[in-house]
């Protein structure tokens, strides 16, 4: 394009913008175009997702996308926040502006939601929280929450470790653990870390260090290789999700060590959570991951049920916890007991 042609083109666009009243300072209320959803009477759901940091997260997004389809009468507006709370706040404000029918929030961390959720409440838009929780001053800022009991997941995994060590006669003072944590301040990190810390105290294990793993394979690898250089006695790597475990396994093998249950023979035990991807299940079968605390990501249908209830004026339960298993490829421990509840270990066949 020649220089003059370009200039004329820009001028034409500018005058169009000004004529249509969209120019800054014109103060006229812009009329929102009628969306297709309004035409078709669809239920509009704005979903603010954390990101795509793990296999769990991808499965969770897929579950929502598969559930909230046009065929079933929904329009889903999906916003990926790339792990940043500020992006989630912006997404929620956009949903409010677009006057969606429901806001579904999978919060990256627990804190920092009071202001934006008050804005949603003032706009009269019901908010459903999924996966991690929010820590808000007024419980009326969200309708309900659905997700996992993360602390229980941690306690179950640690009870498996205790029972395993007991049956192999591994003394508590010989158990040297590092914790590769999930995203700091996320309920799943807080719960799984607490489950471990309490068990460390109760059993007399050594917790050498807690490191940031941010639920990603890359950080899991990075943290584990640093820790392996720092401590020569690590025999349990407690990863707060499977992707971190994949990274930890890479780091252990790159350091010339072997992963597995045979601590006495110098192997390093890797534990993790989720059990969502085929790779994680295969690793559990082959013993590369010793034990996986299941975390169920398939919240789409659960959220849909909540929305259907709200549509009919039925108040959903404020908190809905999902039942979860615990997996291992090793049959030494067949069941565990936590809080008077017995959980059968799902032994994965080779
Ligand atoms: O375990 C991890 C994901 O909060 C339960 O977040 C979720 C966790 C899940 O990135 O893989």
Coordinates of C-alpha atoms and ligand atoms in Angstrom, one line a residue:
X1 CA 0.0 0.0 0.0
X2 CA 1.4 3.5 -0.9
X3 CA 1.8 6.0 1.9
X4 CA -1.1 8.2 0.7
X5 CA -3.4 5.4 0.2
X6 CA -2.6 4.1 3.7
X7 CA -3.3 7.6 5.2
X8 CA -6.6 7.9 3.4
X9 CA -7.5 4.4 4.6
X10 CA -6.7 5.2 8.2
X11 CA -8.7 8.5 8.0
X12 CA -11.7 6.7 6.6
X13 CA -11.6 4.2 9.4
X14 CA -11.2 7.0 12.0
X15 CA -14.2 8.9 10.7
X16 CA -16.3 5.8 10.6
X17 CA -15.5 5.2 14.3
X18 CA -16.3 8.8 15.2
X19 CA -19.5 8.9 13.2
X20 CA -20.7 5.7 14.8
X21 CA -20.3 7.4 18.2
X22 CA -17.7 5.0 19.6
X23 CA -15.0 7.7 19.9
X24 CA -13.7 8.4 23.3
X25 CA -15.6 11.2 25.1
X26 CA -18.8 10.8 23.2
X27 CA -20.5 9.4 26.3
X28 CA -23.3 7.8 24.4
X29 CA -24.4 4.4 25.7
X30 CA -23.4 1.8 23.3
X31 CA -26.1 -0.6 22.5
X32 CA -24.9 -4.2 23.0
X33 CA -25.5 -6.3 19.9
X34 CA -28.0 -9.0 20.6
X35 CA -26.0 -12.2 20.9
X36 CA -27.0 -15.4 19.3
X37 CA -27.6 -16.8 22.8
X38 CA -30.3 -14.3 23.4
X39 CA -31.9 -15.1 20.1
X40 CA -31.9 -18.8 20.8
X41 CA -32.7 -18.6 24.5
X42 CA -29.5 -20.3 25.5
X43 CA -28.2 -20.4 29.1
X44 CA -25.0 -18.4 29.0
X45 CA -22.2 -19.7 31.3
X46 CA -19.0 -17.8 31.7
X47 CA -16.2 -20.1 32.9
X48 CA -13.0 -18.7 34.2
X49 CA -10.5 -21.6 34.1
X50 CA -7.1 -21.4 35.8
X51 CA -5.0 -22.4 32.8
X52 CA -3.7 -25.6 31.1
X53 CA -0.9 -26.5 33.5
X54 CA -1.6 -30.2 33.9
X55 CA -3.4 -33.2 32.5
X56 CA -6.0 -32.8 35.2
X57 CA -6.7 -29.3 34.1
X58 CA -7.0 -30.2 30.5
X59 CA -9.5 -33.0 31.4
X60 CA -11.4 -30.6 33.5
X61 CA -11.7 -28.0 30.7
X62 CA -12.8 -30.8 28.3
X63 CA -15.4 -32.0 30.7
X64 CA -16.9 -28.5 30.8
X65 CA -16.7 -28.0 27.1
X66 CA -18.4 -31.3 26.4
X67 CA -21.1 -30.6 28.9
X68 CA -22.1 -27.1 28.1
X69 CA -23.0 -27.5 24.4
X70 CA -25.4 -25.6 22.2
X71 CA -27.3 -28.8 21.6
X72 CA -28.1 -29.0 25.3
X73 CA -29.1 -25.3 25.4
X74 CA -25.9 -23.6 26.6
X75 CA -23.5 -21.1 25.4
X76 CA -20.1 -21.5 27.2
X77 CA -17.7 -18.6 27.3
X78 CA -14.4 -20.1 28.3
X79 CA -11.6 -17.9 29.5
X80 CA -8.1 -19.4 30.2
X81 CA -6.3 -17.3 32.8
X82 CA -2.9 -18.7 32.2
X83 CA -2.4 -19.2 36.0
X84 CA -2.9 -15.5 36.7
X85 CA -5.5 -14.3 39.2
X86 CA -5.6 -10.9 37.5
X87 CA -6.7 -12.5 34.3
X88 CA -9.5 -14.3 36.2
X89 CA -10.7 -11.0 37.7
X90 CA -10.7 -9.4 34.2
X91 CA -12.6 -12.4 32.8
X92 CA -15.3 -12.2 35.6
X93 CA -15.7 -8.5 34.9
X94 CA -16.2 -9.3 31.2
X95 CA -18.8 -11.9 32.1
X96 CA -20.7 -9.3 34.3
X97 CA -20.6 -6.8 31.4
X98 CA -22.0 -9.4 29.0
X99 CA -24.7 -10.2 31.5
X100 CA -24.1 -14.0 31.5
X101 CA -26.6 -16.2 33.4
X102 CA -24.0 -18.0 35.5
X103 CA -20.3 -17.5 36.4
X104 CA -18.3 -20.6 37.0
X105 CA -14.9 -20.0 38.6
X106 CA -12.0 -22.4 39.0
X107 CA -9.9 -20.1 41.2
X108 CA -6.1 -20.2 41.0
X109 CA -5.7 -19.4 44.7
X110 CA -8.0 -19.1 47.6
X111 CA -7.5 -15.5 48.6
X112 CA -8.3 -12.2 46.8
X113 CA -11.9 -12.7 45.5
X114 CA -14.0 -10.4 47.7
X115 CA -14.1 -7.4 45.4
X116 CA -14.9 -9.1 42.1
X117 CA -17.3 -11.6 43.6
X118 CA -19.2 -8.7 45.3
X119 CA -19.4 -7.1 41.8
X120 CA -21.0 -10.3 40.5
X121 CA -23.4 -10.5 43.4
X122 CA -24.4 -6.9 42.9
X123 CA -25.1 -7.7 39.3
X124 CA -27.3 -10.6 40.4
X125 CA -25.3 -13.3 38.7
X126 CA -24.9 -16.6 40.6
X127 CA -21.3 -17.8 41.0
X128 CA -20.4 -21.5 41.2
X129 CA -16.9 -22.4 42.4
X130 CA -15.3 -25.5 41.1
X131 CA -12.1 -27.4 42.1
X132 CA -10.2 -25.1 44.5
X133 CA -12.0 -23.0 47.0
X134 CA -12.3 -19.3 47.6
X135 CA -11.6 -17.7 51.0
X136 CA -14.2 -14.9 51.2
X137 CA -15.5 -12.7 54.0
X138 CA -19.1 -13.4 53.1
X139 CA -20.2 -16.9 52.2
X140 CA -23.1 -15.4 50.2
X141 CA -20.6 -14.3 47.6
X142 CA -20.9 -17.7 45.9
X143 CA -23.8 -20.1 45.5
X144 CA -21.9 -23.3 46.0
X145 CA -18.7 -25.2 45.5
X146 CA -17.9 -28.6 44.0
X147 CA -14.5 -30.4 44.2
X148 CA -12.3 -32.7 46.1
X149 CA -11.3 -33.1 49.7
X150 CA -7.6 -32.3 49.1
X151 CA -6.5 -32.8 52.7
X152 CA -8.1 -36.2 52.7
X153 CA -6.3 -37.1 49.5
X154 CA -3.0 -36.2 51.2
X155 CA -3.9 -38.1 54.4
X156 CA -4.8 -41.2 52.4
X157 CA -1.6 -41.2 50.4
X158 CA 0.4 -40.8 53.6
X159 CA -1.5 -43.6 55.3
X160 CA -0.5 -45.8 52.3
X161 CA 3.1 -44.8 52.8
X162 CA 2.9 -45.6 56.5
X163 CA 1.4 -49.0 55.9
X164 CA 3.8 -49.8 53.2
X165 CA 6.9 -48.9 55.3
X166 CA 5.5 -50.8 58.2
X167 CA 5.0 -54.0 56.2
X168 CA 8.5 -53.6 54.7
X169 CA 10.0 -52.8 58.1
X170 CA 11.3 -49.5 57.1
X171 CA 11.8 -47.4 60.3
X172 CA 10.2 -44.0 60.4
X173 CA 13.5 -42.2 60.9
X174 CA 14.8 -43.8 57.6
X175 CA 12.0 -42.1 55.6
X176 CA 13.4 -38.9 54.1
X177 CA 10.8 -37.0 52.1
X178 CA 10.8 -33.9 49.9
X179 CA 7.5 -32.3 49.0
X180 CA 7.2 -30.9 45.5
X181 CA 4.3 -28.5 46.1
X182 CA 1.5 -27.4 43.7
X183 CA 0.6 -23.8 43.0
X184 CA 1.2 -21.9 46.3
X185 CA -2.1 -20.8 47.9
X186 CA -4.3 -23.2 45.9
X187 CA -6.6 -25.3 48.0
X188 CA -5.2 -28.5 46.5
X189 CA -1.7 -27.5 47.5
X190 CA -2.7 -26.4 51.0
X191 CA -4.6 -29.6 51.6
X192 CA -2.1 -32.1 50.2
X193 CA 0.7 -30.3 52.0
X194 CA -1.2 -30.3 55.3
X195 CA -1.9 -34.0 54.9
X196 CA 1.8 -34.7 54.5
X197 CA 3.0 -32.4 57.3
X198 CA 0.6 -33.9 59.8
X199 CA 1.6 -37.4 58.9
X200 CA 5.3 -36.4 59.1
X201 CA 4.7 -35.2 62.6
X202 CA 2.6 -38.2 63.6
X203 CA 4.9 -40.8 62.2
X204 CA 8.3 -39.3 62.9
X205 CA 9.4 -39.1 59.3
X206 CA 11.9 -36.6 58.0
X207 CA 10.6 -33.8 55.8
X208 CA 13.8 -32.5 54.2
X209 CA 12.3 -29.6 52.2
X210 CA 9.2 -28.2 50.6
X211 CA 9.8 -26.9 47.1
X212 CA 7.7 -25.1 44.5
X213 CA 6.5 -27.3 41.7
X214 CA 3.6 -25.2 40.4
X215 CA 1.8 -28.4 39.2
X216 CA 4.0 -28.5 36.0
X217 CA 6.4 -31.1 34.7
X218 CA 9.1 -28.6 34.1
X219 CA 9.1 -27.2 37.6
X220 CA 8.8 -30.7 39.0
X221 CA 12.0 -31.7 37.2
X222 CA 13.8 -28.6 38.1
X223 CA 13.0 -28.7 41.8
X224 CA 13.8 -32.5 42.1
X225 CA 17.1 -32.2 40.4
X226 CA 18.1 -29.3 42.7
X227 CA 17.0 -31.3 45.7
X228 CA 18.9 -34.4 44.6
X229 CA 22.1 -32.3 44.4
X230 CA 21.4 -30.9 47.9
X231 CA 20.5 -34.1 49.8
X232 CA 21.9 -37.5 49.2
X233 CA 19.4 -39.3 51.4
X234 CA 16.1 -38.6 49.7
X235 CA 14.0 -41.7 49.4
X236 CA 10.5 -40.4 48.9
X237 CA 9.5 -37.6 46.5
X238 CA 5.9 -36.5 47.3
X239 CA 4.7 -34.8 44.2
X240 CA 1.4 -32.9 44.5
X241 CA 0.3 -33.9 41.0
X242 CA 1.2 -36.3 38.3
X243 CA 2.8 -33.8 36.0
X244 CA 5.3 -32.9 38.7
X245 CA 5.9 -36.6 39.2
X246 CA 6.7 -37.0 35.5
X247 CA 9.3 -34.3 35.9
X248 CA 10.6 -35.8 39.2
X249 CA 11.1 -39.2 37.5
X250 CA 13.0 -37.5 34.7
X251 CA 15.3 -35.8 37.2
X252 CA 15.8 -38.9 39.3
X253 CA 16.8 -41.0 36.2
X254 CA 19.0 -38.2 34.8
X255 CA 20.8 -38.2 38.1
X256 CA 21.6 -41.9 37.6
X257 CA 19.2 -43.1 40.3
X258 CA 16.2 -45.5 40.0
X259 CA 12.6 -44.9 40.9
X260 CA 10.6 -47.6 42.7
X261 CA 9.4 -48.9 46.0
X262 CA 12.5 -50.7 47.0
X263 CA 13.9 -48.0 49.3
X264 CA 16.2 -50.5 51.0
X265 CA 17.9 -51.2 47.7
X266 CA 18.4 -47.4 47.1
X267 CA 15.4 -46.7 44.9
X268 CA 13.5 -43.5 45.2
X269 CA 9.8 -43.7 45.7
X270 CA 7.6 -41.2 43.8
X271 CA 4.1 -40.5 45.0
X272 CA 1.6 -38.3 43.3
X273 CA -2.1 -37.2 42.9
X274 CA -4.6 -37.1 40.0
X275 CA -4.4 -40.4 38.1
X276 CA -6.0 -38.8 35.1
X277 CA -3.7 -39.5 32.1
X278 CA -2.8 -42.9 30.6
X279 CA 0.8 -42.1 31.3
X280 CA 0.2 -41.7 35.0
X281 CA -1.7 -44.9 35.2
X282 CA 1.0 -46.7 33.2
X283 CA 3.7 -45.4 35.5
X284 CA 1.7 -46.6 38.5
X285 CA 1.3 -50.0 36.9
X286 CA 5.0 -50.3 36.3
X287 CA 6.0 -49.0 39.7
X288 CA 7.6 -45.7 38.5
X289 CA 4.9 -44.0 40.6
X290 CA 4.4 -45.9 43.8
X291 CA 1.0 -44.5 44.8
X292 CA -1.5 -42.1 43.2
X293 CA -4.2 -40.3 45.2
X294 CA -7.0 -40.0 42.7
X295 CA -8.4 -36.5 42.0
X296 CA -11.4 -36.5 39.8
X297 CA -11.5 -33.6 37.2
X298 CA -14.9 -34.4 35.6
X299 CA -16.9 -31.6 37.0
X300 CA -18.8 -30.6 33.9
X301 CA -21.9 -32.8 34.6
X302 CA -21.8 -31.8 38.3
X303 CA -21.9 -28.1 37.5
X304 CA -24.6 -28.7 35.0
X305 CA -26.7 -30.4 37.7
X306 CA -26.2 -27.4 39.9
X307 CA -27.3 -25.0 37.2
X308 CA -30.3 -27.1 36.4
X309 CA -31.3 -27.0 40.1
X310 CA -30.8 -23.3 40.3
X311 CA -32.9 -22.8 37.1
X312 CA -35.7 -24.6 38.9
X313 CA -35.3 -22.6 42.1
X314 CA -33.7 -25.5 44.0
X315 CA -30.9 -24.5 46.3
X316 CA -27.9 -26.8 45.8
X317 CA -25.7 -28.0 48.7
X318 CA -23.2 -25.3 49.6
X319 CA -20.3 -27.8 49.4
X320 CA -20.2 -31.0 47.3
X321 CA -17.3 -33.3 47.8
X322 CA -16.4 -35.9 45.2
X323 CA -15.5 -39.5 46.2
X324 CA -12.1 -40.6 45.2
X325 CA -9.9 -43.8 45.1
X326 CA -6.3 -44.4 45.7
X327 CA -4.2 -46.3 43.2
X328 CA -1.0 -48.4 43.3
X329 CA 0.6 -51.0 41.1
X330 CA 1.9 -52.7 44.2
X331 CA -0.2 -55.1 46.3
X332 CA 1.6 -54.9 49.6
X333 CA -1.0 -52.5 51.0
X334 CA -4.6 -53.6 50.2
X335 CA -6.5 -51.1 52.3
X336 CA -6.0 -48.1 54.6
X337 CA -8.1 -46.5 57.3
X338 CA -8.5 -42.7 57.7
X339 CA -10.9 -41.2 60.2
X340 CA -12.6 -44.6 60.9
X341 CA -13.2 -44.9 57.2
X342 CA -11.7 -47.9 55.3
X343 CA -10.5 -47.3 51.8
X344 CA -9.6 -50.2 49.5
X345 CA -6.5 -49.6 47.5
X346 CA -7.2 -50.0 43.7
X347 CA -4.4 -52.3 42.7
X348 CA -3.6 -51.7 39.0
X349 CA -2.8 -54.8 37.1
X350 CA 0.3 -54.8 34.9
Ligands
LIG1 O1 -4.4 -31.8 41.1 C1 -3.4 -30.4 39.4 C2 -4.0 -29.2 38.8 O2 -6.6 -28.1 41.8 C3 -7.1 -30.3 41.8 O3 -4.6 -28.5 39.9 C4 -6.5 -29.2 41.1 C5 -5.0 -29.5 40.8 C6 -4.7 -30.8 40.2 O4 -3.1 -28.4 38.1 O5 -3.0 -31.3 38.5

